[in-house]
CSV table of C-alpha atoms in Angstrom, one decimal:
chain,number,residue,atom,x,y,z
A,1,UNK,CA,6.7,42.8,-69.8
A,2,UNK,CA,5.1,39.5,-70.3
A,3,UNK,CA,6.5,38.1,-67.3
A,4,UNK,CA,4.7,41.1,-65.4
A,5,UNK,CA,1.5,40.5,-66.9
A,6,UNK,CA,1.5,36.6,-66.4
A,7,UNK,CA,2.0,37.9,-62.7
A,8,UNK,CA,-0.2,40.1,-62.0
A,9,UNK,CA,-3.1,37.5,-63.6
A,10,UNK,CA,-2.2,35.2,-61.0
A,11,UNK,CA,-2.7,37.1,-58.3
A,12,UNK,CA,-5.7,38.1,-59.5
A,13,UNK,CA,-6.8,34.8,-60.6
A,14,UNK,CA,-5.3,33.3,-57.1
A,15,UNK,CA,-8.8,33.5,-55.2
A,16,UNK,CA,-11.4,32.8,-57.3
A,17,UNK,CA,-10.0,29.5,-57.4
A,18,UNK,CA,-9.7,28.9,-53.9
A,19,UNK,CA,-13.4,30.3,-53.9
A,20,UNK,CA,-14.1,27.3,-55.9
A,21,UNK,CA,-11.6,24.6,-53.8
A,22,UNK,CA,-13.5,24.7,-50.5
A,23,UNK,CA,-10.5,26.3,-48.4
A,24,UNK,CA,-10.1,26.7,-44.9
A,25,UNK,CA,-7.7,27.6,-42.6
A,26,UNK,CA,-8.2,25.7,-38.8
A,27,UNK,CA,-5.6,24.2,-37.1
A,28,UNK,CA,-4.2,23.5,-33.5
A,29,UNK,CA,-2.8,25.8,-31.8
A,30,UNK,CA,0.4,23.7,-31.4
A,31,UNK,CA,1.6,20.2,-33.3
A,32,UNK,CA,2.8,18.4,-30.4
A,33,UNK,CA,2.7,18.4,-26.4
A,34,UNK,CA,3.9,16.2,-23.5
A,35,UNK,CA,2.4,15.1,-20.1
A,36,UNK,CA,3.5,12.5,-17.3
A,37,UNK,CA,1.4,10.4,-16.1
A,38,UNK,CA,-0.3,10.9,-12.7
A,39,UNK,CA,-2.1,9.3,-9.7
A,40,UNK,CA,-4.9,11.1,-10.5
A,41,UNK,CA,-6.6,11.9,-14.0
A,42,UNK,CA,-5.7,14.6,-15.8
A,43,UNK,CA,-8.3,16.9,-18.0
A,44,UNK,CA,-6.1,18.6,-21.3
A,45,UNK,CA,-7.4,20.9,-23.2
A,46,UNK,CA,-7.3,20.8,-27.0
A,47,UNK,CA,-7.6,24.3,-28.8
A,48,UNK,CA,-8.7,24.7,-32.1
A,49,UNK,CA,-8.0,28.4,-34.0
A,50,UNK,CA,-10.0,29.1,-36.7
A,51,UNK,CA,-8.7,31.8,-39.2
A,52,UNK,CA,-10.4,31.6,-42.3
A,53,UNK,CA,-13.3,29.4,-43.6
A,54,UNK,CA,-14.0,29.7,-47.8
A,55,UNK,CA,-16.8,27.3,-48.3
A,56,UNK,CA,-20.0,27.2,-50.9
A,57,UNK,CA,-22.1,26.3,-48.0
A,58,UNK,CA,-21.2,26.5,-44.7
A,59,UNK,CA,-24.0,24.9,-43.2
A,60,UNK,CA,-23.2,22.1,-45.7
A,61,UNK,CA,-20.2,20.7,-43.9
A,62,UNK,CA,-19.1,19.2,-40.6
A,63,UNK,CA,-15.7,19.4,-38.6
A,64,UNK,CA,-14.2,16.5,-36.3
A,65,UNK,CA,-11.1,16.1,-34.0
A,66,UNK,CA,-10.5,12.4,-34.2
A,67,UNK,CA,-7.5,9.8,-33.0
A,68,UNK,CA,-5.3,8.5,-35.7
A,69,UNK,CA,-5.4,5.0,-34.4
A,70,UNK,CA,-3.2,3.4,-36.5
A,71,UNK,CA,-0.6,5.8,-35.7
A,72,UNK,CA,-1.4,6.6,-31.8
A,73,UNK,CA,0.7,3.7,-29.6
A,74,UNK,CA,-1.1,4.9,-26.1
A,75,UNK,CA,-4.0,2.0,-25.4
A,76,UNK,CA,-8.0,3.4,-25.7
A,77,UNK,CA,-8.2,2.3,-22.1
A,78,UNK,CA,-6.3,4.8,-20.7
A,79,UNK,CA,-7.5,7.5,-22.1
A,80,UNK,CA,-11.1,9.4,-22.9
A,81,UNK,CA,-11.5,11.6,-26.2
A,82,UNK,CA,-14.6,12.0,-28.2
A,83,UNK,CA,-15.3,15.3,-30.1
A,84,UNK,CA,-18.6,16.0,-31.3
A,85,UNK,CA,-18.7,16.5,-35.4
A,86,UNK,CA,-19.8,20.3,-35.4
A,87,UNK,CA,-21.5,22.2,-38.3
A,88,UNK,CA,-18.8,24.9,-39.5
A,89,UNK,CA,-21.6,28.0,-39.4
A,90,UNK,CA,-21.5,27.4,-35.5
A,91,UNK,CA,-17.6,27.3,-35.3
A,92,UNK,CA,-16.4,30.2,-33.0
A,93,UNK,CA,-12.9,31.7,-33.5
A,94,UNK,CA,-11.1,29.3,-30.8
A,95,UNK,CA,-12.7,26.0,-30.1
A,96,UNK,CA,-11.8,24.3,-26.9
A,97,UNK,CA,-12.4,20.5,-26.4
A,98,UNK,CA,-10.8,18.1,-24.3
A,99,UNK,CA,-9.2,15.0,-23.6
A,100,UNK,CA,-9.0,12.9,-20.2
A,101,UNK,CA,-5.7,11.0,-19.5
A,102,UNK,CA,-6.4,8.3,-16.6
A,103,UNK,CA,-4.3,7.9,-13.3
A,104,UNK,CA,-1.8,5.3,-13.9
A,105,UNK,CA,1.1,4.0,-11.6
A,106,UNK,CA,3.0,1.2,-13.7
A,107,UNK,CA,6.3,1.6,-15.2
A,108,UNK,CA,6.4,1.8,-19.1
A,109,UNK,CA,7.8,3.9,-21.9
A,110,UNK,CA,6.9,6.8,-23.8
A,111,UNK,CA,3.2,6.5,-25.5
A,112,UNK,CA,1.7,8.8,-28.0
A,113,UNK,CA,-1.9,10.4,-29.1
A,114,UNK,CA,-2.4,11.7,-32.6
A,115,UNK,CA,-5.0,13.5,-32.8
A,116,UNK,CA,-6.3,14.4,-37.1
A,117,UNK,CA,-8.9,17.1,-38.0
A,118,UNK,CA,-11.2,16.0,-40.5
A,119,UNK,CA,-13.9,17.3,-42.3
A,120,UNK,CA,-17.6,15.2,-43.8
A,121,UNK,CA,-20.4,15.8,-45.7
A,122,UNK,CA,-23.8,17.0,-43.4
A,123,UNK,CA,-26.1,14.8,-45.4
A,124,UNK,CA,-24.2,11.6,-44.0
A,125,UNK,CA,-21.8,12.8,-41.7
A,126,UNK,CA,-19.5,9.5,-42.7
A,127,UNK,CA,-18.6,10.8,-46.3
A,128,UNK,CA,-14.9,13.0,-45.8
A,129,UNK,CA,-15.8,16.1,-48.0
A,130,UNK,CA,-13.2,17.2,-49.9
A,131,UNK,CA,-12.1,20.7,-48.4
A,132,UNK,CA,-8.4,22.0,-48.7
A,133,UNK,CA,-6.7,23.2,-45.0
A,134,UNK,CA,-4.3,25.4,-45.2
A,135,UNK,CA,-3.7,25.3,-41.2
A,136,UNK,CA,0.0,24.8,-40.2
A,137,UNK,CA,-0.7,22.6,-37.0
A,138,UNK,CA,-3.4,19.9,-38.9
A,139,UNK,CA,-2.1,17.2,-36.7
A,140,UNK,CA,-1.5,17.0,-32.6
A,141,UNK,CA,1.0,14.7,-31.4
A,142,UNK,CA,0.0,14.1,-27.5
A,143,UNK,CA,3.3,12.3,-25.8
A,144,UNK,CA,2.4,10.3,-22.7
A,145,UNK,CA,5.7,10.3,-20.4
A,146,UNK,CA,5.3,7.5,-17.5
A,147,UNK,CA,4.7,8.4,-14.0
A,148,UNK,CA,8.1,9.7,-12.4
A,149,UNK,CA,8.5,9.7,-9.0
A,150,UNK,CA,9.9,12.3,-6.9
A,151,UNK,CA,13.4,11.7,-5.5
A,152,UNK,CA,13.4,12.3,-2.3
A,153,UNK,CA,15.1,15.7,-1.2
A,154,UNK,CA,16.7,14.8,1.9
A,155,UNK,CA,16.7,12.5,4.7
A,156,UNK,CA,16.1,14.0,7.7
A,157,UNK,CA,11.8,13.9,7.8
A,158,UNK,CA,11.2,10.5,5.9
A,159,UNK,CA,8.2,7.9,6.6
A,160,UNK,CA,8.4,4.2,5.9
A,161,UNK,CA,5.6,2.0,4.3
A,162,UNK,CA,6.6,-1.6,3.7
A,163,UNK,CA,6.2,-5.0,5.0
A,164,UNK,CA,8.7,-7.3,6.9
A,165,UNK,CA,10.7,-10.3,5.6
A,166,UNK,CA,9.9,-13.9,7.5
A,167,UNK,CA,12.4,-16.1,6.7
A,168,UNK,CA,11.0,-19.1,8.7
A,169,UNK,CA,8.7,-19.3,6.2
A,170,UNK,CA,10.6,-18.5,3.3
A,171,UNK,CA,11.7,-15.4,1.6
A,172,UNK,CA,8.4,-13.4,0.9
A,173,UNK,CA,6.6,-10.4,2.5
A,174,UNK,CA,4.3,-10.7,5.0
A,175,UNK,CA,2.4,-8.0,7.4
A,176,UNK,CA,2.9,-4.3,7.4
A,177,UNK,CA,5.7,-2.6,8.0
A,178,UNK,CA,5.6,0.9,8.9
A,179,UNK,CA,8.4,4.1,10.7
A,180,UNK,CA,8.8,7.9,10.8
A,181,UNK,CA,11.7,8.8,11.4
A,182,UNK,CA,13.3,12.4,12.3
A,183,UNK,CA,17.0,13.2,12.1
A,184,UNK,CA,18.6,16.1,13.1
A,185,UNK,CA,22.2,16.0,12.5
A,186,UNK,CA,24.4,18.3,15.0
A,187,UNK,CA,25.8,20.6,11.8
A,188,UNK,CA,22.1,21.8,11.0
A,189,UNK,CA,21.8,23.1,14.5
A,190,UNK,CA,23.4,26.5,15.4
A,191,UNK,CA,26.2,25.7,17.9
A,192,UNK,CA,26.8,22.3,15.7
A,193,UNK,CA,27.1,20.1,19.1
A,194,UNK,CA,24.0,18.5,19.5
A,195,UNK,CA,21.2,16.6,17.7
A,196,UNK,CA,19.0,14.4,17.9
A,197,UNK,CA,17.4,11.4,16.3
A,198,UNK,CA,13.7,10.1,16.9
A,199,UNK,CA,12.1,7.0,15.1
A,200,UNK,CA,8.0,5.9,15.7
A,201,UNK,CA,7.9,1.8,14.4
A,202,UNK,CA,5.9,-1.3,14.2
A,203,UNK,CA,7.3,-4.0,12.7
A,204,UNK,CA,6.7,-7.8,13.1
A,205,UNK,CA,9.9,-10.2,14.2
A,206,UNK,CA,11.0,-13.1,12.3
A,207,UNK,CA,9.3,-15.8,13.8
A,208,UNK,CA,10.5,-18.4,17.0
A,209,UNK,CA,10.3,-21.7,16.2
A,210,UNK,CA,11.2,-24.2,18.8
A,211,UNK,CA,11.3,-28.5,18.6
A,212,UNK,CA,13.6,-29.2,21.3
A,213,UNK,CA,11.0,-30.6,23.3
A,214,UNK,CA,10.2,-34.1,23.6
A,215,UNK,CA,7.3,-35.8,25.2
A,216,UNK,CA,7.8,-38.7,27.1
A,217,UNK,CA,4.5,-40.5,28.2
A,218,UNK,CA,2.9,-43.7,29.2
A,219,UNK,CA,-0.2,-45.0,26.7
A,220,UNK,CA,0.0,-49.1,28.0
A,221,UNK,CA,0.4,-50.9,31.2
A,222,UNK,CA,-0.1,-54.6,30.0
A,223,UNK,CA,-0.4,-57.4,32.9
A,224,UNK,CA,2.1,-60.4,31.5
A,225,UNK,CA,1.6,-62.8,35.1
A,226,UNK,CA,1.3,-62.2,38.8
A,227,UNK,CA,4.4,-61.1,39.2
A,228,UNK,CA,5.5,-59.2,35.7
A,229,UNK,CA,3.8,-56.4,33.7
A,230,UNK,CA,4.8,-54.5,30.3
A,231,UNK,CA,4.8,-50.5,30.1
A,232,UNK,CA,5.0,-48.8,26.9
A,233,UNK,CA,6.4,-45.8,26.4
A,234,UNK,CA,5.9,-43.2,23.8
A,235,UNK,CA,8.0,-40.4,22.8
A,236,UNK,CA,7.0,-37.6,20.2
A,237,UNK,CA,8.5,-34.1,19.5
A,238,UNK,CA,6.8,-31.4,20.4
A,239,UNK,CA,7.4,-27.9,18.2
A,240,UNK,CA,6.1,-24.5,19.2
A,241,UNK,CA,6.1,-21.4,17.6
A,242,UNK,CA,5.5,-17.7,18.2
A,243,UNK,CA,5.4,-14.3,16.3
A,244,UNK,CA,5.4,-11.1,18.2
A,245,UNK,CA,4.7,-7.8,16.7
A,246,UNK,CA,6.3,-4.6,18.1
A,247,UNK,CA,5.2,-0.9,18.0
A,248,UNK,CA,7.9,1.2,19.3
A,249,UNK,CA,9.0,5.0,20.1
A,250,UNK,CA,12.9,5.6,20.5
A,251,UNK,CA,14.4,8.6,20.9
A,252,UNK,CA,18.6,9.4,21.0
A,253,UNK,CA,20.3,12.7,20.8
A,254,UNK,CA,23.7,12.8,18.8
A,255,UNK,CA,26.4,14.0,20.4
A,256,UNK,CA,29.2,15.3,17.5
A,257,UNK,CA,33.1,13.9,18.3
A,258,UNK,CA,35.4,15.9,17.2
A,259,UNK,CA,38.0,13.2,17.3
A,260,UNK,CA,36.4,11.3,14.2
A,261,UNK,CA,34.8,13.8,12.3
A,262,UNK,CA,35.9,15.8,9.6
A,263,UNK,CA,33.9,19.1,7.9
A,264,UNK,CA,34.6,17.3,4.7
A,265,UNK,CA,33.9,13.5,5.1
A,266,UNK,CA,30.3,12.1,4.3
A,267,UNK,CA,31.0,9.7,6.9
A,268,UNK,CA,29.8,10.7,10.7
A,269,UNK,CA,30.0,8.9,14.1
A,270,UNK,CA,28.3,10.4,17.1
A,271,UNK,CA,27.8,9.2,20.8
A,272,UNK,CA,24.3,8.8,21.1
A,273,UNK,CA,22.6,7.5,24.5
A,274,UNK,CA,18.9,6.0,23.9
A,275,UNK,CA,15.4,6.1,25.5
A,276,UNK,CA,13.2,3.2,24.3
A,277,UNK,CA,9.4,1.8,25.0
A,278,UNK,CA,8.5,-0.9,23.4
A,279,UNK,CA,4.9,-2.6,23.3
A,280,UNK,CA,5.3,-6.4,22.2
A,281,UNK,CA,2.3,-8.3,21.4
A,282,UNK,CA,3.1,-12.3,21.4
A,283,UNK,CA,0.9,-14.7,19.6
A,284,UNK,CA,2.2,-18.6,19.1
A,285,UNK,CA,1.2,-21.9,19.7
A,286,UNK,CA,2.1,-24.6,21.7
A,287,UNK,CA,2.0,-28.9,21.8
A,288,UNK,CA,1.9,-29.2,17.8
A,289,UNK,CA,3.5,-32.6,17.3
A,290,UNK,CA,6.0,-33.3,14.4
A,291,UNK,CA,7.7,-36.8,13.1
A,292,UNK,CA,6.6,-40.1,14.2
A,293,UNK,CA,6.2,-40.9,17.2
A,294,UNK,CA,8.8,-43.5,18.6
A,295,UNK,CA,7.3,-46.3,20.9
A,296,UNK,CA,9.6,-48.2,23.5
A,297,UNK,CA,8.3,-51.2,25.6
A,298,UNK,CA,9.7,-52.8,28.6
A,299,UNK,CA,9.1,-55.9,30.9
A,300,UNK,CA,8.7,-55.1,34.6
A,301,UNK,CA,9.4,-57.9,37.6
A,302,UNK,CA,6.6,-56.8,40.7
A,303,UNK,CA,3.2,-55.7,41.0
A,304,UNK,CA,1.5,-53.9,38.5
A,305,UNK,CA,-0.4,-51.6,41.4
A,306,UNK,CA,3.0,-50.5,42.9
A,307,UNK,CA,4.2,-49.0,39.6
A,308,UNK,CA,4.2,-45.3,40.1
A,309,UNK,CA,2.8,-43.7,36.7
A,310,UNK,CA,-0.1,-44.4,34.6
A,311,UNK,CA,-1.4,-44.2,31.2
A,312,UNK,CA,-1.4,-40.3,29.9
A,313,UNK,CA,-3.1,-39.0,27.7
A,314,UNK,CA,-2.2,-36.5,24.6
A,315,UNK,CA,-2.4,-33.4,25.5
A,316,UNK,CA,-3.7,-31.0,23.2
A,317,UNK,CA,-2.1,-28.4,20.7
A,318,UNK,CA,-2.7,-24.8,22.5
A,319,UNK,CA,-2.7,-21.3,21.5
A,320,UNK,CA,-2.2,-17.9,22.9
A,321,UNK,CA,-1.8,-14.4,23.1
A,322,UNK,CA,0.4,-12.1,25.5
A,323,UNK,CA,0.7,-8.5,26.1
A,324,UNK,CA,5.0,-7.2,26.8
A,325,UNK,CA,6.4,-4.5,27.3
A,326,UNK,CA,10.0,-3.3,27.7
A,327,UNK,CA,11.6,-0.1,28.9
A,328,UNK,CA,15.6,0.3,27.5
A,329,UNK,CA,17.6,3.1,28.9
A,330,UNK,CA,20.8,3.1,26.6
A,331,UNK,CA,23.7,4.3,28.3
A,332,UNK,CA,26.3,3.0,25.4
A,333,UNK,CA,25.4,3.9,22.0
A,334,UNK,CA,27.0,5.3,18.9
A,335,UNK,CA,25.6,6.2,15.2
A,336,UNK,CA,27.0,6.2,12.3
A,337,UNK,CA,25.8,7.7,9.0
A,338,UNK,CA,26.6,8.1,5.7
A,339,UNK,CA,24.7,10.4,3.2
A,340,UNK,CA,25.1,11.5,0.2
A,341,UNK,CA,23.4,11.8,-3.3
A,342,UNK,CA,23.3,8.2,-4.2
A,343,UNK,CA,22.9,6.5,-0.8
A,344,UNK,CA,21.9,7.0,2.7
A,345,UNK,CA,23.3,4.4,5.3
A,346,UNK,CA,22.6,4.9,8.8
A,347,UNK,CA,23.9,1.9,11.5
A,348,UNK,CA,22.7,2.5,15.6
A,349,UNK,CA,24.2,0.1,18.3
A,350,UNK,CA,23.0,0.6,21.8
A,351,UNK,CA,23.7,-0.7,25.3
A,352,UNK,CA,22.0,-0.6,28.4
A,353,UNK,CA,19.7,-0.9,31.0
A,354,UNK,CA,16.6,-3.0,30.6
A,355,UNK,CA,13.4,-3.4,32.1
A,356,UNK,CA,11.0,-6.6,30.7
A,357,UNK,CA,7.7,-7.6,31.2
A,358,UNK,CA,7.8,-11.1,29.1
A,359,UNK,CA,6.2,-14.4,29.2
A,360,UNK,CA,7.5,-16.9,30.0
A,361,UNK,CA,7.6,-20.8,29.6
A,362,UNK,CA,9.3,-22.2,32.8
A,363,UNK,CA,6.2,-24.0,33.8
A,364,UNK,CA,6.1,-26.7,31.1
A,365,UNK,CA,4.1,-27.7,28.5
A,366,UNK,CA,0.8,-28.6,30.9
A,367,UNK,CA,0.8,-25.3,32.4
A,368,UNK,CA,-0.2,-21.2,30.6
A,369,UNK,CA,3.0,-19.2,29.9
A,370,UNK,CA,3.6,-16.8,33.0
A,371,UNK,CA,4.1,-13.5,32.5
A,372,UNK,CA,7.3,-11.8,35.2
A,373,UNK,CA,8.8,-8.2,35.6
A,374,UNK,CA,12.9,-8.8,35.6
A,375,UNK,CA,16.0,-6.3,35.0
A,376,UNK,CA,18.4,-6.9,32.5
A,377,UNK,CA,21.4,-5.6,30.4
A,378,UNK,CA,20.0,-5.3,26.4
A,379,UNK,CA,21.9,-4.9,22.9
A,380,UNK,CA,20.2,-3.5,20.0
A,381,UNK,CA,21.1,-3.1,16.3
A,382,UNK,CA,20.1,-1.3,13.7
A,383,UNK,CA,20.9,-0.7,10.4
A,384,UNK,CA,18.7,1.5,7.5
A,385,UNK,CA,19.8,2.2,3.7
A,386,UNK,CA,18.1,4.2,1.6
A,387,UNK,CA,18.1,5.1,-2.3
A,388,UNK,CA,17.4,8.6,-3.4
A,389,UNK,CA,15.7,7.7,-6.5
A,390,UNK,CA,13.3,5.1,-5.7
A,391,UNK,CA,13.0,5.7,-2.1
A,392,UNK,CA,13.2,1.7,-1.8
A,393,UNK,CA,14.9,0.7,2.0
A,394,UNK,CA,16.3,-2.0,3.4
A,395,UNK,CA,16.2,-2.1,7.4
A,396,UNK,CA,17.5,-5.0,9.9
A,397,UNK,CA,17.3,-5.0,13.5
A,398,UNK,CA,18.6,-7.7,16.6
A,399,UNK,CA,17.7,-7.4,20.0
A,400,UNK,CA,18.7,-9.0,23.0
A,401,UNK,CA,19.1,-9.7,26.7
A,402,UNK,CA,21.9,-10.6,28.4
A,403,UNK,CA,20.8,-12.7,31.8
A,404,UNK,CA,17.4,-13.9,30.1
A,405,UNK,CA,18.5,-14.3,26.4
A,406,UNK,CA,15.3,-13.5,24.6
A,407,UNK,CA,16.2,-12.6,20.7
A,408,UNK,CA,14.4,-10.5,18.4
A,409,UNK,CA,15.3,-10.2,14.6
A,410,UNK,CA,13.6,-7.6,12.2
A,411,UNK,CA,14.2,-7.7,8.6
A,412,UNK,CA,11.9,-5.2,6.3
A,413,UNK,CA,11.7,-3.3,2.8
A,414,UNK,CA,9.9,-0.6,2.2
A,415,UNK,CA,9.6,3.0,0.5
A,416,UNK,CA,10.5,6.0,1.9
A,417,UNK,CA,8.3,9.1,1.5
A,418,UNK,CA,9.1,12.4,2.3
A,419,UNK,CA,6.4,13.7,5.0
A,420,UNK,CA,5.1,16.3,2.7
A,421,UNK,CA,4.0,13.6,-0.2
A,422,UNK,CA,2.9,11.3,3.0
A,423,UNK,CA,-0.6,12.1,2.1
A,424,UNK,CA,-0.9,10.4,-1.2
A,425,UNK,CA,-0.8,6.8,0.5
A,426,UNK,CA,-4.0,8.2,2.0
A,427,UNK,CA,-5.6,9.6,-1.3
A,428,UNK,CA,-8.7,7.7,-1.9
A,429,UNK,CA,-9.4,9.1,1.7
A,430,UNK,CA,-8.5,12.5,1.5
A,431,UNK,CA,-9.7,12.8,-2.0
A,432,UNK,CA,-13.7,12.1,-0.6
């Protein structure tokens, strides 16, 4: 009976102190979210539910959203928040506010945002006012996930941003390097025969650097008597150089053989003839001068006047810049690829017909490069592997010519981008 008394006192008792506590009840409307980062900022919204408010004066009392600081591990730079302290008269049932997480592509590990609500006196606004909250969710916990990138979902329609690998000049990247490439393997198609494979490059080739040359020249005719003279000789090394660019359309269809393919293996060879233009632009120099120079003298017996050369002069270091072009018709060719979840290796050879429009040096070092139309028999190699995950690509190429030996080596690394995500390289355009 006591028991049942003491009780029922409580109960009754119950809110007339809370009347007297100051006793809300406001509170998130979760306790913890997740995002990824973006290449873009991102607006999230932060809800507040407010279910109950037992204060003497409401008009007496101010509410904040603020960031735990001590506990948050994401930087202030890469974020905005800021939440006005509102009076709790003007508090609606669901506040929204929100926060603005900036566009970020580095790699990095989880962060976190905690955000507190808090409550101050009006008179000041600094002084935290003593009011109980009975809200479940009084704390948000905001995890920041690091950008992820896409895996790609196949390669058949993949573009290629990079740059190319010089290794005259030592291992580093220089210029852009850039593809789309299209394959279309014969088991997509219907009758499972035929496909075809279609790539649009430009690439720069490792650079051609030649000192074979040597310059042998006159610079003194020295009178010793009537009879004898002295001629010095002079003989230096002469190095040029030239870098040529290509921008390229090739196009091969794939011919299935039955012979060395199985429904089951990830490994396929087809017969694949070629159709190539290539547009070459050549830029180098020519009559830069390396080492010392090696001098030589000698006595001659007769008249000075009767010796056939003179003194020459230096000739000097020249520069230029030549349009090429080549048209390969491919009668040999096979491809082989390999594809699968973790890796996609693709290797083309081709043989064939050749038709060059090249400069060329025969005239020596006095005289411009000449540029002549000649038929040949070319080889090209290529080779492309891709990873899924980061899209990262390693390409080498070598071309050649059989009767006028002119070779051409490619080495680039790039990411490949799936042609539906090929407009974010372009987003501070298309974003305007």
């Amino acid at each position: 009976m006591k028991k049942t008394i003491l009780f029922c006192l409580s109960v009754f008792l119950f809110p007339i102190t809370l009347l007297s506590q100051n006793v809300v009840n406001i509170s998130f409307d979760t306790t913890a979210v997740k995002y990824s980062k973006a290449n873009k900022d991102q607006i999230i919204p932060i809800k507040l539910k407010i279910d109950s408010i037992v204060v003497d004066t409401l008009d007496n009392y101010l509410i904040s959203i603020e960031v735990d600081k001590a506990n948050s591990t994401l930087s202030n730079s890469e974020y905005d928040f800021f939440y006005r302290k509102t009076q709790l008269s003007k508090l609606n049932e669901e506040e929204t506010t929100y926060l603005t997480l900036k566009k970020d592509t580095l790699p990095d590990r989880d962060r976190k945002i905690i955000l507190d609500i808090k409550f101050y006196k009006n008179d000041t606004s600094r002084k935290i006012a003593e009011i109980a909250n009975i809200g479940i969710c009084k704390k948000l916990t905001i995890t920041v996930a690091p950008l992820v990138e896409p895996e790609l979902k196949g390669y058949e329609y993949l573009a290629y941003i990079g740059t190319n690998f010089d290794l005259v000049d030592g291992i580093q990247a220089k210029d852009l390097f850039f593809a789309a490439n299209i394959f279309s393997s014969p088991e997509r198609t219907k009758k499972k025969k035929v496909g075809f494979y279609l790539s649009l490059y430009g690439n720069r080739a490792i650079s051609q650097v030649d000192s074979s040359l040597i310059l042998d020249r006159v610079i003194a005719i020295d009178s010793l008597t009537e009879n004898s003279f002295r001629v010095v000789r002079e003989k230096r090394t002469v190095r040029s150089s030239q870098s040529t660019d290509n921008l390229g359309a090739y196009i091969s269809p794939l011919i299935k053989l039955k012979c060395l393919n199985t429904p089951s293996s990830e490994l396929k060879l087809y017969y694949s003839p070629s159709l190539e233009f290539v547009y070459r632009r050549t830029r180098g120099s020519i009559g830069d001068f390396v080492g010392t120079p090696k001098l030589d003298s000698i006595t001659v017996t007769g008249n000075i006047n009767d010796f056939p050369e003179r003194i020459q002069r230096l000739p000097e270091p020249r520069s230029f810049s030549l349009n090429e072009y080549s048209f390969n018709l491919g009668a040999v060719g096979l491809f082989l690829n390999l594809e699968n979840k973790r890796i996609s290796v693709r290797v083309h050879g081709s043989v064939g017909y050749a038709s060059n429009y090249f400069a060329s040096f025969d005239r020596g070092l006095d005289n411009p490069p000449s540029l002549r139309n000649e038929s040949d028999v070319f080889f090209t190699g290529r080779a492309w592997i891709t990873e899924p995950t980061s899209g990262i690509t390693l390409q080498a190429e070598v071309t050649n010519s059989l009767i006028n030996s002119r070779p051409f080596f490619v080495a680039t690394l790039s990411k490949a981008i799936d042609f539906k995500n090929l407009g974010s390289i372009f987003s501070p355009i298309t974003s305007r």
